Short mmCIF file of C-alpha atoms in Angstrom, two decimals:
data_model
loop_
_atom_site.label_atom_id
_atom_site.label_comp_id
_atom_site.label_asym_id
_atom_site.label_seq_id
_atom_site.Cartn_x
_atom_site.Cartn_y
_atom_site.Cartn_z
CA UNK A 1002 9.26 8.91 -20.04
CA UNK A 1003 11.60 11.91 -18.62
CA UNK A 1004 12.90 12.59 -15.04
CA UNK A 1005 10.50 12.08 -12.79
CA UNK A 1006 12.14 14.89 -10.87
CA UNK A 1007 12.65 18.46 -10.74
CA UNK A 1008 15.54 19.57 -11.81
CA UNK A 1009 14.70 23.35 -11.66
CA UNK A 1010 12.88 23.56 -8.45
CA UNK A 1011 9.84 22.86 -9.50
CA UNK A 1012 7.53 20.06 -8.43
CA UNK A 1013 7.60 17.26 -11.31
CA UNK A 1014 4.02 17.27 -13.13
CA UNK A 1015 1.94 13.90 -11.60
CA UNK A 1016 1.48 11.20 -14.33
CA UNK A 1017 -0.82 8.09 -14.93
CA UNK A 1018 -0.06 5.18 -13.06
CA UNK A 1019 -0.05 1.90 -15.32
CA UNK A 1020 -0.53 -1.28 -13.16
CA UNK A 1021 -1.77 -4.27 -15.23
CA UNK A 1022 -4.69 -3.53 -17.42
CA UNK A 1023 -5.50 -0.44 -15.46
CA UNK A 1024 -4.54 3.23 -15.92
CA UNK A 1025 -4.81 5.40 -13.24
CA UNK A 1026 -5.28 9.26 -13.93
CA UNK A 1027 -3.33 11.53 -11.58
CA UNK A 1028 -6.08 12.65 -9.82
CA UNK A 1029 -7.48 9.04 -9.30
CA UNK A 1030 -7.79 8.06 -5.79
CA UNK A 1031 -7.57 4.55 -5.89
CA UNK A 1032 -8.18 1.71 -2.86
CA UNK A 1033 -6.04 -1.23 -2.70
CA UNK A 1034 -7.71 -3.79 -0.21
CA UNK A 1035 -6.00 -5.96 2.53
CA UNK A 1036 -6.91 -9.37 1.87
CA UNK A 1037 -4.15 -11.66 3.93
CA UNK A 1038 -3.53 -15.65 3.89
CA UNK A 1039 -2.77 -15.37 7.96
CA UNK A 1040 -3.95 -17.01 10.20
CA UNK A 1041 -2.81 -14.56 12.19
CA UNK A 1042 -3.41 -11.11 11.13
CA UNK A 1043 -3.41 -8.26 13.29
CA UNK A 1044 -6.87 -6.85 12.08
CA UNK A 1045 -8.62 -9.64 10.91
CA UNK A 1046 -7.23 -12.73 12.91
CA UNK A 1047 -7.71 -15.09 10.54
CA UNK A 1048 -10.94 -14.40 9.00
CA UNK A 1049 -9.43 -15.05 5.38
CA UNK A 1050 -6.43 -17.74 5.85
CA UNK A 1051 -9.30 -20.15 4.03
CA UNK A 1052 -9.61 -20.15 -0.04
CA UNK A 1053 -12.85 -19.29 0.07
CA UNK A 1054 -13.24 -17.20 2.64
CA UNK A 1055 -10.26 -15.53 0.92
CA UNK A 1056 -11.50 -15.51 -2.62
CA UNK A 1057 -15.54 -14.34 -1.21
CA UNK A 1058 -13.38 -11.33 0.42
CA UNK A 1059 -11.77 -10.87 -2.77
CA UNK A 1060 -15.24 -10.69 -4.49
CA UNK A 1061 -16.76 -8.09 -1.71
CA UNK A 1062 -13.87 -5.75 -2.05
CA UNK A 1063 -14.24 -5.41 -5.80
CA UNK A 1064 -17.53 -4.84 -5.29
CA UNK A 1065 -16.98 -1.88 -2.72
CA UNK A 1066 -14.94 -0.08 -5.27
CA UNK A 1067 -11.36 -1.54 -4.72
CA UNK A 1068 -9.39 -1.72 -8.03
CA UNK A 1069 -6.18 -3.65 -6.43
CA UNK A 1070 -6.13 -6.62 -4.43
CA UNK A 1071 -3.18 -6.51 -2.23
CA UNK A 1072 -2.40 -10.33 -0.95
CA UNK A 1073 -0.34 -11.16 1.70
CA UNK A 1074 1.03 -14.03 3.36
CA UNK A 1075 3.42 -13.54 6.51
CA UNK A 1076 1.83 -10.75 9.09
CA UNK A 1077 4.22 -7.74 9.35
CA UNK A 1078 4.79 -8.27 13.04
CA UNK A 1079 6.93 -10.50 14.70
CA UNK A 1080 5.72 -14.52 15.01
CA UNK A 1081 6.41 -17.61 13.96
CA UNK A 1082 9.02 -17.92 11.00
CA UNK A 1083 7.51 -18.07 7.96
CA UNK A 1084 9.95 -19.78 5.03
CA UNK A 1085 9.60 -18.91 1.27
CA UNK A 1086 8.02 -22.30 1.10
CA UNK A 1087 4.68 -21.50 3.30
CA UNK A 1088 4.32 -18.25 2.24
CA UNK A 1089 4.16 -19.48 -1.54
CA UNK A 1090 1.59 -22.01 -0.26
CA UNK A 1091 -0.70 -20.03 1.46
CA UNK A 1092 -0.37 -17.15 -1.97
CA UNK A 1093 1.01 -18.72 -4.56
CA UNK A 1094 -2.09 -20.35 -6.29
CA UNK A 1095 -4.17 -17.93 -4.59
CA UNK A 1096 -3.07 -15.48 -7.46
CA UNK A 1097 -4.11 -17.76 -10.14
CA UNK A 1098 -7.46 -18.33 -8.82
CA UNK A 1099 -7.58 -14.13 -8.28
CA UNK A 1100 -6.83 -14.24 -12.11
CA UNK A 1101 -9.27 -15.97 -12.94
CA UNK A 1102 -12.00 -15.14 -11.33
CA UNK A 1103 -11.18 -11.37 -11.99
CA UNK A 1104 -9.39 -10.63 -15.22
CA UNK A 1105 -9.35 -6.89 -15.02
CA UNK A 1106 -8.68 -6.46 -11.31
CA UNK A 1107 -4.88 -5.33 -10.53
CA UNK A 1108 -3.33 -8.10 -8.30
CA UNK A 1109 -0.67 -7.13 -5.58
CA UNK A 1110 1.33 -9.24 -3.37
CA UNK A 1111 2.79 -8.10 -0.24
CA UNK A 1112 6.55 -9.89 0.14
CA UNK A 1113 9.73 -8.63 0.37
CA UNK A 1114 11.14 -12.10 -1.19
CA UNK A 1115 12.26 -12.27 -4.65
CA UNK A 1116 11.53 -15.93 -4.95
CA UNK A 1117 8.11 -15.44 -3.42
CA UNK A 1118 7.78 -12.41 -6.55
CA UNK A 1119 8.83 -14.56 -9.24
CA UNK A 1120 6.81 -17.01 -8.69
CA UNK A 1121 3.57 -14.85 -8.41
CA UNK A 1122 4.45 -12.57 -11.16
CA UNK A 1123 4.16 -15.71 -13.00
CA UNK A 1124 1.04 -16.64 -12.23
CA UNK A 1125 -0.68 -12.85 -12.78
CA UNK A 1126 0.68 -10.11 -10.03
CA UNK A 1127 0.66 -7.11 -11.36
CA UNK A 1128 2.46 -5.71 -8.16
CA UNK A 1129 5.10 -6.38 -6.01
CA UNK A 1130 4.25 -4.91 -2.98
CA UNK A 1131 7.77 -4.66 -1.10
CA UNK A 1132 6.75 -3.57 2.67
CA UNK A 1133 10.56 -4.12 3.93
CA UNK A 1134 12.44 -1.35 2.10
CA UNK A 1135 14.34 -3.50 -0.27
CA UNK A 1136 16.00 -5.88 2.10
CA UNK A 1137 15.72 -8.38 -0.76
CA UNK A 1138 17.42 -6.21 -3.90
CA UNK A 1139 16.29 -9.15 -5.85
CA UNK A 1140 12.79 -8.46 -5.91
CA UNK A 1141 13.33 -4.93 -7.98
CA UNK A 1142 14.78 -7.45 -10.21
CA UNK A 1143 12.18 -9.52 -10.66
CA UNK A 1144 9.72 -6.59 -11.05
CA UNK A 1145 11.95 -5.89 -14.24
CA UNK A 1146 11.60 -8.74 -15.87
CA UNK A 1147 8.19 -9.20 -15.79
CA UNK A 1148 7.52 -6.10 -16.42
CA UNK A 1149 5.51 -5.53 -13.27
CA UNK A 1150 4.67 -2.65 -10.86
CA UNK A 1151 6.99 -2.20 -7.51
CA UNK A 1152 6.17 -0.61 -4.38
CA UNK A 1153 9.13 1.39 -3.01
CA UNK A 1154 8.70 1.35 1.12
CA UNK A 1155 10.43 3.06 4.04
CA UNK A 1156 10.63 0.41 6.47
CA UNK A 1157 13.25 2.43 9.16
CA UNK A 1158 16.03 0.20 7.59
CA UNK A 1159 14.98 -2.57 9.82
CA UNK A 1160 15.08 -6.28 8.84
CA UNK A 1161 11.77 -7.65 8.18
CA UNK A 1162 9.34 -8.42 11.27
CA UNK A 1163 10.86 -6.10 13.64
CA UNK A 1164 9.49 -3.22 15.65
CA UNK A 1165 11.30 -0.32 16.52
CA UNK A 1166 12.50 0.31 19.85
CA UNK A 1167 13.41 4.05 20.80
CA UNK A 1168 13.78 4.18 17.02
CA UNK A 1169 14.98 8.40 16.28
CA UNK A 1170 15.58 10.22 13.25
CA UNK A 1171 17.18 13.92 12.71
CA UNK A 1172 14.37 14.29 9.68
CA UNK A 1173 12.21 11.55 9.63
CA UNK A 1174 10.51 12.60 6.25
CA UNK A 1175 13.86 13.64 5.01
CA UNK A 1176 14.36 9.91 5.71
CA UNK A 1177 11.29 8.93 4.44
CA UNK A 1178 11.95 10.76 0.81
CA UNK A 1179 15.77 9.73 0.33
CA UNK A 1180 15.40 6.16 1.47
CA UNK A 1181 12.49 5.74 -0.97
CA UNK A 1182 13.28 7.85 -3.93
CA UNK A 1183 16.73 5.96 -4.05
CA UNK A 1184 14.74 2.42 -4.18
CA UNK A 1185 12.28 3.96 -6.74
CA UNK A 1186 15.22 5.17 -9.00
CA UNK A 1187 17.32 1.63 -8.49
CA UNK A 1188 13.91 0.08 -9.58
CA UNK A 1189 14.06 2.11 -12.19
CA UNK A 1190 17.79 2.02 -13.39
CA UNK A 1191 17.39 -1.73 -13.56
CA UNK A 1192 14.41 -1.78 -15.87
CA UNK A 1193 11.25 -1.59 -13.57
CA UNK A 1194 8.49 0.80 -15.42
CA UNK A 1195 8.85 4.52 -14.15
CA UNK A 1196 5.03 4.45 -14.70
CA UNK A 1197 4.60 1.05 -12.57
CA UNK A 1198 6.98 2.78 -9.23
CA UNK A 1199 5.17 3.88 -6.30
CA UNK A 1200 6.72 5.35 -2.68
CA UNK A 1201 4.93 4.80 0.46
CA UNK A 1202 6.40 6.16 3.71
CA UNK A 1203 5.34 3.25 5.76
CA UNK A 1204 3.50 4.18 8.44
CA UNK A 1205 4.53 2.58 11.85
CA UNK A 1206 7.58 0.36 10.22
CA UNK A 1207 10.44 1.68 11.95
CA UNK A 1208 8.45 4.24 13.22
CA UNK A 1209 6.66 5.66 16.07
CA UNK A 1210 3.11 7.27 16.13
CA UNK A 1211 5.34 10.96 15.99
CA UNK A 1212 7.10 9.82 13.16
CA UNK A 1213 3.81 8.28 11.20
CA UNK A 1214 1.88 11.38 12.10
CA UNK A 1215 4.36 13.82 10.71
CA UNK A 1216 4.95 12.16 7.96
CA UNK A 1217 1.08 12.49 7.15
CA UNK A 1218 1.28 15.90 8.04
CA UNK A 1219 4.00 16.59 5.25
CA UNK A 1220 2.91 14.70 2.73
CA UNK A 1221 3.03 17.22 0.19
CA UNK A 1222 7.40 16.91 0.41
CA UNK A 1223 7.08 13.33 -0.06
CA UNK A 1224 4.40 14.19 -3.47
CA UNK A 1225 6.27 16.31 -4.41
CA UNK A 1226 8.93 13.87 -5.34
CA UNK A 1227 6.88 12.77 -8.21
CA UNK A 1228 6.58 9.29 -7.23
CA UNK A 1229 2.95 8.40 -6.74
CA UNK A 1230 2.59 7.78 -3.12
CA UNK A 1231 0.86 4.89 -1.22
CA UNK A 1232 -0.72 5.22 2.11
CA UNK A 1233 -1.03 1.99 3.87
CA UNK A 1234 -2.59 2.80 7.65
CA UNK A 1235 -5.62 1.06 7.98
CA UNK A 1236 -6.11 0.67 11.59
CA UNK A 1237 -2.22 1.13 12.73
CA UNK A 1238 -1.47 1.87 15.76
CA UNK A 1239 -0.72 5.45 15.40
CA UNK A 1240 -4.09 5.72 15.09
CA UNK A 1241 -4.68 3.88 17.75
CA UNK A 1242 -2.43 5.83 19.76
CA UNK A 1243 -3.87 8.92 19.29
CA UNK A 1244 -7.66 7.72 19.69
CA UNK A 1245 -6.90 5.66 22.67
CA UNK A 1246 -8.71 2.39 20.85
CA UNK A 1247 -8.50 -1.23 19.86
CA UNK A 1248 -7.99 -2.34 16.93
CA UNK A 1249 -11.51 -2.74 15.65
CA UNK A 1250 -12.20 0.78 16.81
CA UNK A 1251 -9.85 2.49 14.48
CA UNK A 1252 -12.16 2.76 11.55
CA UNK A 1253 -13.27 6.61 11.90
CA UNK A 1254 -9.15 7.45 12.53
CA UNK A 1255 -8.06 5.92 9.70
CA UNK A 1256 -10.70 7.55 7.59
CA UNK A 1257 -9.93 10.81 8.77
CA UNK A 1258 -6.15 10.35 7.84
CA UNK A 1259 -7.07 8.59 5.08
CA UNK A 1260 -9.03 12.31 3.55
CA UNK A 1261 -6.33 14.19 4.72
CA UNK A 1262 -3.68 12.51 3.17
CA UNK A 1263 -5.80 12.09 -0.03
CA UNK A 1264 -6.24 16.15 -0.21
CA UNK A 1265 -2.90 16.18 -0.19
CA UNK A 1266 -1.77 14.28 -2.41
CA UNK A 1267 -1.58 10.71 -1.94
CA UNK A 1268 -3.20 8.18 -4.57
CA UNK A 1269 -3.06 4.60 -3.38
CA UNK A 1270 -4.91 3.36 0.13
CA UNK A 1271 -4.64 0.23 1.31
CA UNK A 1272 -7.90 -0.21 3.57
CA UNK A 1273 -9.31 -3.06 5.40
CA UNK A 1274 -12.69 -1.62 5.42
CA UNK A 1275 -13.07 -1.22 1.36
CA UNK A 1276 -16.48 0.64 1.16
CA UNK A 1277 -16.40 2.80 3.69
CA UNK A 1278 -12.50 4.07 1.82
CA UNK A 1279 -13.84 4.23 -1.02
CA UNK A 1280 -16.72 6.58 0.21
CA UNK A 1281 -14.67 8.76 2.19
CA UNK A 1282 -11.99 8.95 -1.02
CA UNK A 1283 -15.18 9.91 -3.26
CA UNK A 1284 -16.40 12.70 -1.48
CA UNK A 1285 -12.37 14.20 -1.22
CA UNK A 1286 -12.45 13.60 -5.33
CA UNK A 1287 -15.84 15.41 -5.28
CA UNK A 1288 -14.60 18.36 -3.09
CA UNK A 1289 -11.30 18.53 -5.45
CA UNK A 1290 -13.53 18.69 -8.27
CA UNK A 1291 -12.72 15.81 -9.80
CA UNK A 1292 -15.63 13.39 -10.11
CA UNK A 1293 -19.17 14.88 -9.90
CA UNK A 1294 -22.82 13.70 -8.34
CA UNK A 1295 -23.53 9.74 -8.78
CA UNK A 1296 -27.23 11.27 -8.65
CA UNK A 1297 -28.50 14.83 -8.88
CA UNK A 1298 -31.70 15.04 -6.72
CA UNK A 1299 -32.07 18.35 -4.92
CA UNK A 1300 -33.16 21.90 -6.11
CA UNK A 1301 -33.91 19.94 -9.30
CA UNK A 1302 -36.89 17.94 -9.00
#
């Protein structure tokens, strides 16, 4: 397909995203929805460890507009120890069932295990959803030979479960773009689709709310890459931080990052709250001038 980077000092042209059966244009703003096997998630506490609550959440983000089902099974913070064993039971057939009971949908999974990916790239995942920054180098493998998508994070080079203490950076975004361009071109070298790669700075992993907030605020280096870039910060705590709320109070923060970061540039969101990121993402799209009315009612009739 080319370098996906300049090599003149230009910004690299965008391209389609391929993910499973789905294509994704360049200007497509797409939402990937949270739906977690914990029973201890930070947002949700719970609310989908259960098959069916898991699968009916499945169904209700589909139909609020999400295209990608991102499925995890260990919270990001740290907990309990979770083996490769429990995490593959509380996911692994969950995938299957996802399969089924959507055949179009794009199915991620949220691990940074190559074990965990190889067994769920068996049974349907489209993407490998690698929040950790790699600390498997395995997984990129595994993405390769099945021939599915990869998700190429900066995690602060921490190990997995860990928050940052006094965490600094000369450049975080400088950071940000070498740490995850070099994973995306790895991926690459090794056989992963260039048109299956995305980057996503990883808000709050190894970060602080500075560090997440600038990196929103110059998005643009981190597009211009190439890469197609992720945003996952539903309800973080940077927003948090800057709103002075609870979790379940972050929904009109995160929707205001969420349209910035979509106006510039960004193309992926994973969002807890699917409908009301999809709206939001619509009406960017509509101010871009890239989709048009769902209805036409006034000055016409």
């Amino acid at each position: 397909m080319g370098n996906p980077h300049p090599t003149s000092g230009e910004a690299p042209a965008a391209r389609p995203l391929r993910l499973g059966a789905r294509v994704f244009g360049p200007s497509e703003l797409v939402v990937m929805a949270i739906v977690n096997r914990t029973p201890d998630s930070f947002f949700d506490r719970g609310a989908t460890y259960g098959e069916a609550a898991a699968l009916a959440a499945v169904d209700a983000a589909v139909g609020g507009g999400a295209a990608i089902i991102d499925i995890g099974g260990i919270k990001a913070a740290p907990g309990e120890e979770i083996d490769a064993a429990e995490e593959l039971r509380r996911i692994g057939g969950f995938v299957s069932a996802v399969r089924g009971r959507h055949p179009e949908v794009v199915i991620s999974v949220d691990t940074w295990r190559a074990e965990v990916g190889r067994v769920v790239a068996g049974e349907g995942a489209d993407l490998l959803n690698d929040a950790w920054g790699g600390v498997d180098p395995e997984l990129a493998e595994v993405a390769a030979e099945f021939g599915t998508g990869l998700v190429c994070t900066h995690a602060g080079h921490l190990p997995p479960r860990t928050r940052p203490h006094r965490i600094a950076y000369d450049d975080v975004v400088a950071d940000i773009a070498a740490t995850t361009v070099g994973l995306a071109e790895r991926a690459v070298s090794l056989g992963v689709r260039p048109d299956g790669v995305l980057i996503d700075p990883g808000h709050d992993f190894g970060k602080n709310s500075r560090h997440s907030l600038e990196a929103t605020r110059r998005l643009p280096e981190l597009v211009a890459t190439g890469w197609p870039v992720l945003m996952a910060m539903s309800n973080k705590d940077f927003v948090g931080e800057v709103l002075d709320a609870p979790v379940d109070e972050r929904l009109e923060g995160t929707l205001a990052a969420t349209a910035v970061a979509a106006w510039l540039g960004a193309r992926v969101f994973r969002a807890h709250q699917v409908t009301e990121t999809w709206r939001a993402l619509r009406m960017v799209a509509a101010l871009r001038g890239d989709v048009g009315l769902r209805i036409a009612r006034r000055g016409v009739v």
